[in-house]
């Protein structure tokens, strides 16, 4: 499966990009780094700059339907930048409209809130997002990983980097169920 990993040009938590990416590759998938600008993405290790990663595709130039699934890594700044970018928000909405699986970790559900796709869904995240999720019509739970199949598409969410092993296993299992 071709999987979009959507990030802003700066602010993605490196481990939340690199670990699921590695898991996708090891499972035989084709991860594709999609961003709002061409060039390189500056990742962070919490508040410190980490590595940079080459952007493969740019939002607005690649259709969401060319992917079988979407992974949204976290980092505090990353989803905040994405939710302010209309093309990124539209890109995310397209996966829900097409019934394609989405996985989001840590602060990444901020982008889902902006895309107005959490209403009626149950998800987990970094704890500081619980009020935002509830205000957007979602149900927030404090779980290592949560799979919600109650909407138009499967939605996998996790709270933090410590949950990455469970997150990787869950999103790979859910994505494997999809036929695209």
PDB file of C-alpha atoms in Angstrom:
ATOM      1  CA  UNK A   1       0.000   0.000   0.000  1.00  0.00           C
ATOM      2  CA  UNK A   2       1.162   3.531  -0.762  1.00  0.00           C
ATOM      3  CA  UNK A   3       0.873   5.453   2.535  1.00  0.00           C
ATOM      4  CA  UNK A   4       1.031   9.239   2.859  1.00  0.00           C
ATOM      5  CA  UNK A   5       2.922  10.569   5.877  1.00  0.00           C
ATOM      6  CA  UNK A   6       1.747  14.186   6.127  1.00  0.00           C
ATOM      7  CA  UNK A   7       3.942  16.722   7.923  1.00  0.00           C
ATOM      8  CA  UNK A   8       4.519  20.443   8.020  1.00  0.00           C
ATOM      9  CA  UNK A   9       7.910  21.735   6.818  1.00  0.00           C
ATOM     10  CA  UNK A  10       8.991  22.068  10.452  1.00  0.00           C
ATOM     11  CA  UNK A  11       8.010  20.715  13.840  1.00  0.00           C
ATOM     12  CA  UNK A  12       7.298  17.010  13.364  1.00  0.00           C
ATOM     13  CA  UNK A  13       8.441  14.802  16.240  1.00  0.00           C
ATOM     14  CA  UNK A  14      11.186  12.720  14.614  1.00  0.00           C
ATOM     15  CA  UNK A  15      10.463   9.434  16.394  1.00  0.00           C
ATOM     16  CA  UNK A  16       6.757   9.728  15.486  1.00  0.00           C
ATOM     17  CA  UNK A  17       7.720  10.013  11.814  1.00  0.00           C
ATOM     18  CA  UNK A  18      10.683   7.640  11.658  1.00  0.00           C
ATOM     19  CA  UNK A  19       9.315   4.743  13.710  1.00  0.00           C
ATOM     20  CA  UNK A  20       5.975   4.284  11.860  1.00  0.00           C
ATOM     21  CA  UNK A  21       7.823   4.876   8.565  1.00  0.00           C
ATOM     22  CA  UNK A  22      10.239   2.040   9.367  1.00  0.00           C
ATOM     23  CA  UNK A  23       7.343  -0.199  10.407  1.00  0.00           C
ATOM     24  CA  UNK A  24       5.534   0.536   7.119  1.00  0.00           C
ATOM     25  CA  UNK A  25       8.647  -0.279   5.075  1.00  0.00           C
ATOM     26  CA  UNK A  26       9.243  -3.504   7.004  1.00  0.00           C
ATOM     27  CA  UNK A  27       5.624  -4.514   6.345  1.00  0.00           C
ATOM     28  CA  UNK A  28       6.129  -4.032   2.598  1.00  0.00           C
ATOM     29  CA  UNK A  29       4.317  -0.717   2.206  1.00  0.00           C
ATOM     30  CA  UNK A  30       5.507   2.356   0.323  1.00  0.00           C
ATOM     31  CA  UNK A  31       5.635   5.361   2.668  1.00  0.00           C
ATOM     32  CA  UNK A  32       5.608   8.768   0.947  1.00  0.00           C
ATOM     33  CA  UNK A  33       6.555  11.992   2.747  1.00  0.00           C
ATOM     34  CA  UNK A  34       3.971  14.628   1.861  1.00  0.00           C
ATOM     35  CA  UNK A  35       4.349  18.208   3.065  1.00  0.00           C
ATOM     36  CA  UNK A  36       2.959  21.653   2.401  1.00  0.00           C
ATOM     37  CA  UNK A  37       6.194  22.801   0.731  1.00  0.00           C
ATOM     38  CA  UNK A  38       8.876  21.074  -1.356  1.00  0.00           C
ATOM     39  CA  UNK A  39      12.398  20.551  -0.051  1.00  0.00           C
ATOM     40  CA  UNK A  40      13.154  19.080   3.340  1.00  0.00           C
ATOM     41  CA  UNK A  41      11.193  18.673   6.569  1.00  0.00           C
ATOM     42  CA  UNK A  42      12.929  19.708   9.788  1.00  0.00           C
ATOM     43  CA  UNK A  43      12.158  17.147  12.471  1.00  0.00           C
ATOM     44  CA  UNK A  44      12.503  17.718  16.190  1.00  0.00           C
ATOM     45  CA  UNK A  45      13.366  15.683  19.258  1.00  0.00           C
ATOM     46  CA  UNK A  46      10.835  17.409  21.513  1.00  0.00           C
ATOM     47  CA  UNK A  47      12.107  21.033  21.398  1.00  0.00           C
ATOM     48  CA  UNK A  48      15.527  20.369  19.854  1.00  0.00           C
ATOM     49  CA  UNK A  49      16.198  20.225  16.120  1.00  0.00           C
ATOM     50  CA  UNK A  50      16.867  16.712  14.884  1.00  0.00           C
ATOM     51  CA  UNK A  51      17.295  15.368  11.336  1.00  0.00           C
ATOM     52  CA  UNK A  52      15.797  16.606   8.091  1.00  0.00           C
ATOM     53  CA  UNK A  53      13.876  14.443   5.636  1.00  0.00           C
ATOM     54  CA  UNK A  54      13.334  14.905   1.907  1.00  0.00           C
ATOM     55  CA  UNK A  55       9.786  15.708   0.834  1.00  0.00           C
ATOM     56  CA  UNK A  56       8.467  13.304  -1.814  1.00  0.00           C
ATOM     57  CA  UNK A  57       5.183  15.035  -2.686  1.00  0.00           C
ATOM     58  CA  UNK A  58       3.539  18.398  -2.014  1.00  0.00           C
ATOM     59  CA  UNK A  59      -0.040  18.830  -0.799  1.00  0.00           C
ATOM     60  CA  UNK A  60      -2.110  20.348  -3.584  1.00  0.00           C
ATOM     61  CA  UNK A  61       0.037  18.660  -6.231  1.00  0.00           C
ATOM     62  CA  UNK A  62      -0.733  15.051  -5.300  1.00  0.00           C
ATOM     63  CA  UNK A  63      -4.293  13.712  -4.941  1.00  0.00           C
ATOM     64  CA  UNK A  64      -5.250  11.938  -1.731  1.00  0.00           C
ATOM     65  CA  UNK A  65      -6.793   9.159  -3.825  1.00  0.00           C
ATOM     66  CA  UNK A  66      -3.297   8.113  -4.932  1.00  0.00           C
ATOM     67  CA  UNK A  67      -2.751   6.737  -1.403  1.00  0.00           C
ATOM     68  CA  UNK A  68      -4.277   3.787   0.407  1.00  0.00           C
ATOM     69  CA  UNK A  69      -3.861   5.332   3.866  1.00  0.00           C
ATOM     70  CA  UNK A  70      -2.637   8.337   5.832  1.00  0.00           C
ATOM     71  CA  UNK A  71      -0.323   8.595   8.849  1.00  0.00           C
ATOM     72  CA  UNK A  72      -0.205  11.849  10.821  1.00  0.00           C
ATOM     73  CA  UNK A  73       2.879  12.057  13.053  1.00  0.00           C
ATOM     74  CA  UNK A  74       2.767  14.452  15.977  1.00  0.00           C
ATOM     75  CA  UNK A  75       5.007  17.030  17.516  1.00  0.00           C
ATOM     76  CA  UNK A  76       3.457  20.142  19.025  1.00  0.00           C
ATOM     77  CA  UNK A  77       4.213  22.519  16.134  1.00  0.00           C
ATOM     78  CA  UNK A  78       3.609  20.098  13.255  1.00  0.00           C
ATOM     79  CA  UNK A  79      -0.195  19.720  13.518  1.00  0.00           C
ATOM     80  CA  UNK A  80      -0.540  23.373  14.484  1.00  0.00           C
ATOM     81  CA  UNK A  81       1.071  24.366  11.169  1.00  0.00           C
ATOM     82  CA  UNK A  82      -0.966  21.774   9.250  1.00  0.00           C
ATOM     83  CA  UNK A  83      -4.311  22.884  10.659  1.00  0.00           C
ATOM     84  CA  UNK A  84      -3.603  26.408   9.397  1.00  0.00           C
ATOM     85  CA  UNK A  85      -2.989  25.160   5.840  1.00  0.00           C
ATOM     86  CA  UNK A  86      -6.231  24.822   3.868  1.00  0.00           C
ATOM     87  CA  UNK A  87      -4.770  22.366   1.348  1.00  0.00           C
ATOM     88  CA  UNK A  88      -3.441  20.118   4.128  1.00  0.00           C
ATOM     89  CA  UNK A  89      -6.823  20.118   5.876  1.00  0.00           C
ATOM     90  CA  UNK A  90      -8.598  19.290   2.598  1.00  0.00           C
ATOM     91  CA  UNK A  91      -6.063  16.500   1.965  1.00  0.00           C
ATOM     92  CA  UNK A  92      -6.885  14.960   5.368  1.00  0.00           C
ATOM     93  CA  UNK A  93     -10.648  15.289   4.805  1.00  0.00           C
ATOM     94  CA  UNK A  94     -10.320  13.403   1.525  1.00  0.00           C
ATOM     95  CA  UNK A  95      -9.180  10.233   3.312  1.00  0.00           C
ATOM     96  CA  UNK A  96     -12.298  10.283   5.473  1.00  0.00           C
ATOM     97  CA  UNK A  97     -14.545  10.987   2.476  1.00  0.00           C
ATOM     98  CA  UNK A  98     -13.025   8.069   0.559  1.00  0.00           C
ATOM     99  CA  UNK A  99     -13.150   5.652   3.502  1.00  0.00           C
ATOM    100  CA  UNK A 100      -9.374   5.285   3.655  1.00  0.00           C
ATOM    101  CA  UNK A 101      -7.664   4.451   6.967  1.00  0.00           C
ATOM    102  CA  UNK A 102      -6.008   7.213   8.980  1.00  0.00           C
ATOM    103  CA  UNK A 103      -3.562   6.898  11.880  1.00  0.00           C
ATOM    104  CA  UNK A 104      -2.626   9.833  14.129  1.00  0.00           C
ATOM    105  CA  UNK A 105      -0.386  10.034  17.187  1.00  0.00           C
ATOM    106  CA  UNK A 106       0.205  12.500  20.013  1.00  0.00           C
ATOM    107  CA  UNK A 107      -0.720  16.073  18.957  1.00  0.00           C
ATOM    108  CA  UNK A 108      -1.670  15.035  15.387  1.00  0.00           C
ATOM    109  CA  UNK A 109      -5.429  14.923  16.144  1.00  0.00           C
ATOM    110  CA  UNK A 110      -5.363  18.743  16.159  1.00  0.00           C
ATOM    111  CA  UNK A 111      -5.344  18.458  12.372  1.00  0.00           C
ATOM    112  CA  UNK A 112      -8.320  16.067  12.573  1.00  0.00           C
ATOM    113  CA  UNK A 113     -10.193  18.574  14.745  1.00  0.00           C
ATOM    114  CA  UNK A 114      -9.562  21.312  12.170  1.00  0.00           C
ATOM    115  CA  UNK A 115     -10.715  18.974   9.387  1.00  0.00           C
ATOM    116  CA  UNK A 116     -13.984  18.455  11.321  1.00  0.00           C
ATOM    117  CA  UNK A 117     -13.708  14.661  11.189  1.00  0.00           C
ATOM    118  CA  UNK A 118     -13.777  13.712  14.886  1.00  0.00           C
ATOM    119  CA  UNK A 119     -17.497  14.289  15.487  1.00  0.00           C
ATOM    120  CA  UNK A 120     -18.997  11.008  16.723  1.00  0.00           C
ATOM    121  CA  UNK A 121     -15.593   9.301  16.827  1.00  0.00           C
ATOM    122  CA  UNK A 122     -13.631   7.982  19.795  1.00  0.00           C
ATOM    123  CA  UNK A 123      -9.924   8.682  19.869  1.00  0.00           C
ATOM    124  CA  UNK A 124      -6.924   9.190  22.075  1.00  0.00           C
ATOM    125  CA  UNK A 125      -4.120  11.742  21.891  1.00  0.00           C
ATOM    126  CA  UNK A 126      -1.679  13.671  24.004  1.00  0.00           C
ATOM    127  CA  UNK A 127      -3.813  14.566  27.061  1.00  0.00           C
ATOM    128  CA  UNK A 128      -3.786  18.323  26.408  1.00  0.00           C
ATOM    129  CA  UNK A 129      -5.969  17.778  23.300  1.00  0.00           C
ATOM    130  CA  UNK A 130      -8.870  16.140  25.158  1.00  0.00           C
ATOM    131  CA  UNK A 131     -10.882  19.365  25.469  1.00  0.00           C
ATOM    132  CA  UNK A 132     -10.331  20.226  21.789  1.00  0.00           C
ATOM    133  CA  UNK A 133     -11.496  16.749  20.766  1.00  0.00           C
ATOM    134  CA  UNK A 134     -14.552  16.925  23.020  1.00  0.00           C
ATOM    135  CA  UNK A 135     -15.416  20.426  21.776  1.00  0.00           C
ATOM    136  CA  UNK A 136     -15.227  19.085  18.213  1.00  0.00           C
ATOM    137  CA  UNK A 137     -17.793  16.397  19.016  1.00  0.00           C
ATOM    138  CA  UNK A 138     -15.427  13.488  19.631  1.00  0.00           C
ATOM    139  CA  UNK A 139     -14.995  11.248  22.647  1.00  0.00           C
ATOM    140  CA  UNK A 140     -11.511  11.283  24.169  1.00  0.00           C
ATOM    141  CA  UNK A 141     -10.130   8.196  25.927  1.00  0.00           C
ATOM    142  CA  UNK A 142      -6.841   7.683  27.755  1.00  0.00           C
ATOM    143  CA  UNK A 143      -5.596   4.522  26.042  1.00  0.00           C
ATOM    144  CA  UNK A 144      -2.273   3.439  24.562  1.00  0.00           C
ATOM    145  CA  UNK A 145      -3.935   2.964  21.198  1.00  0.00           C
ATOM    146  CA  UNK A 146      -7.556   3.229  20.098  1.00  0.00           C
ATOM    147  CA  UNK A 147      -9.122   1.919  16.887  1.00  0.00           C
ATOM    148  CA  UNK A 148     -12.414   3.558  15.919  1.00  0.00           C
ATOM    149  CA  UNK A 149     -14.422   1.841  13.168  1.00  0.00           C
ATOM    150  CA  UNK A 150     -17.598   3.862  13.792  1.00  0.00           C
ATOM    151  CA  UNK A 151     -17.170   6.360  10.973  1.00  0.00           C
ATOM    152  CA  UNK A 152     -16.639   6.356   7.234  1.00  0.00           C
ATOM    153  CA  UNK A 153     -13.102   5.021   7.670  1.00  0.00           C
ATOM    154  CA  UNK A 154     -10.953   3.268  10.265  1.00  0.00           C
ATOM    155  CA  UNK A 155      -9.188   5.705  12.605  1.00  0.00           C
ATOM    156  CA  UNK A 156      -6.187   4.638  14.702  1.00  0.00           C
ATOM    157  CA  UNK A 157      -4.892   6.986  17.401  1.00  0.00           C
ATOM    158  CA  UNK A 158      -2.230   6.892  20.117  1.00  0.00           C
ATOM    159  CA  UNK A 159      -1.112   9.196  22.906  1.00  0.00           C
ATOM    160  CA  UNK A 160       2.671   9.593  22.786  1.00  0.00           C
ATOM    161  CA  UNK A 161       6.054   8.241  21.668  1.00  0.00           C
ATOM    162  CA  UNK A 162       6.011   5.602  24.426  1.00  0.00           C
ATOM    163  CA  UNK A 163       2.979   4.105  22.626  1.00  0.00           C
ATOM    164  CA  UNK A 164       4.723   3.738  19.254  1.00  0.00           C
ATOM    165  CA  UNK A 165       5.059  -0.053  19.339  1.00  0.00           C
ATOM    166  CA  UNK A 166       1.309  -0.470  19.913  1.00  0.00           C
ATOM    167  CA  UNK A 167       0.529   2.318  17.412  1.00  0.00           C
ATOM    168  CA  UNK A 168       2.658   0.707  14.684  1.00  0.00           C
ATOM    169  CA  UNK A 169       1.111  -2.717  15.237  1.00  0.00           C
ATOM    170  CA  UNK A 170      -2.426  -1.315  15.243  1.00  0.00           C
ATOM    171  CA  UNK A 171      -2.163   0.898  12.175  1.00  0.00           C
ATOM    172  CA  UNK A 172      -0.424  -1.846  10.173  1.00  0.00           C
ATOM    173  CA  UNK A 173      -3.144  -4.354  11.114  1.00  0.00           C
ATOM    174  CA  UNK A 174      -5.936  -1.898  10.255  1.00  0.00           C
ATOM    175  CA  UNK A 175      -4.307  -0.759   6.998  1.00  0.00           C
ATOM    176  CA  UNK A 176      -3.798  -4.423   5.975  1.00  0.00           C
ATOM    177  CA  UNK A 177      -7.587  -4.967   6.181  1.00  0.00           C
ATOM    178  CA  UNK A 178      -8.174  -2.344   3.481  1.00  0.00           C
ATOM    179  CA  UNK A 179      -8.624  -3.095  -0.176  1.00  0.00           C
ATOM    180  CA  UNK A 180      -7.752  -0.159  -2.369  1.00  0.00           C
TER     181      UNK A 180
END
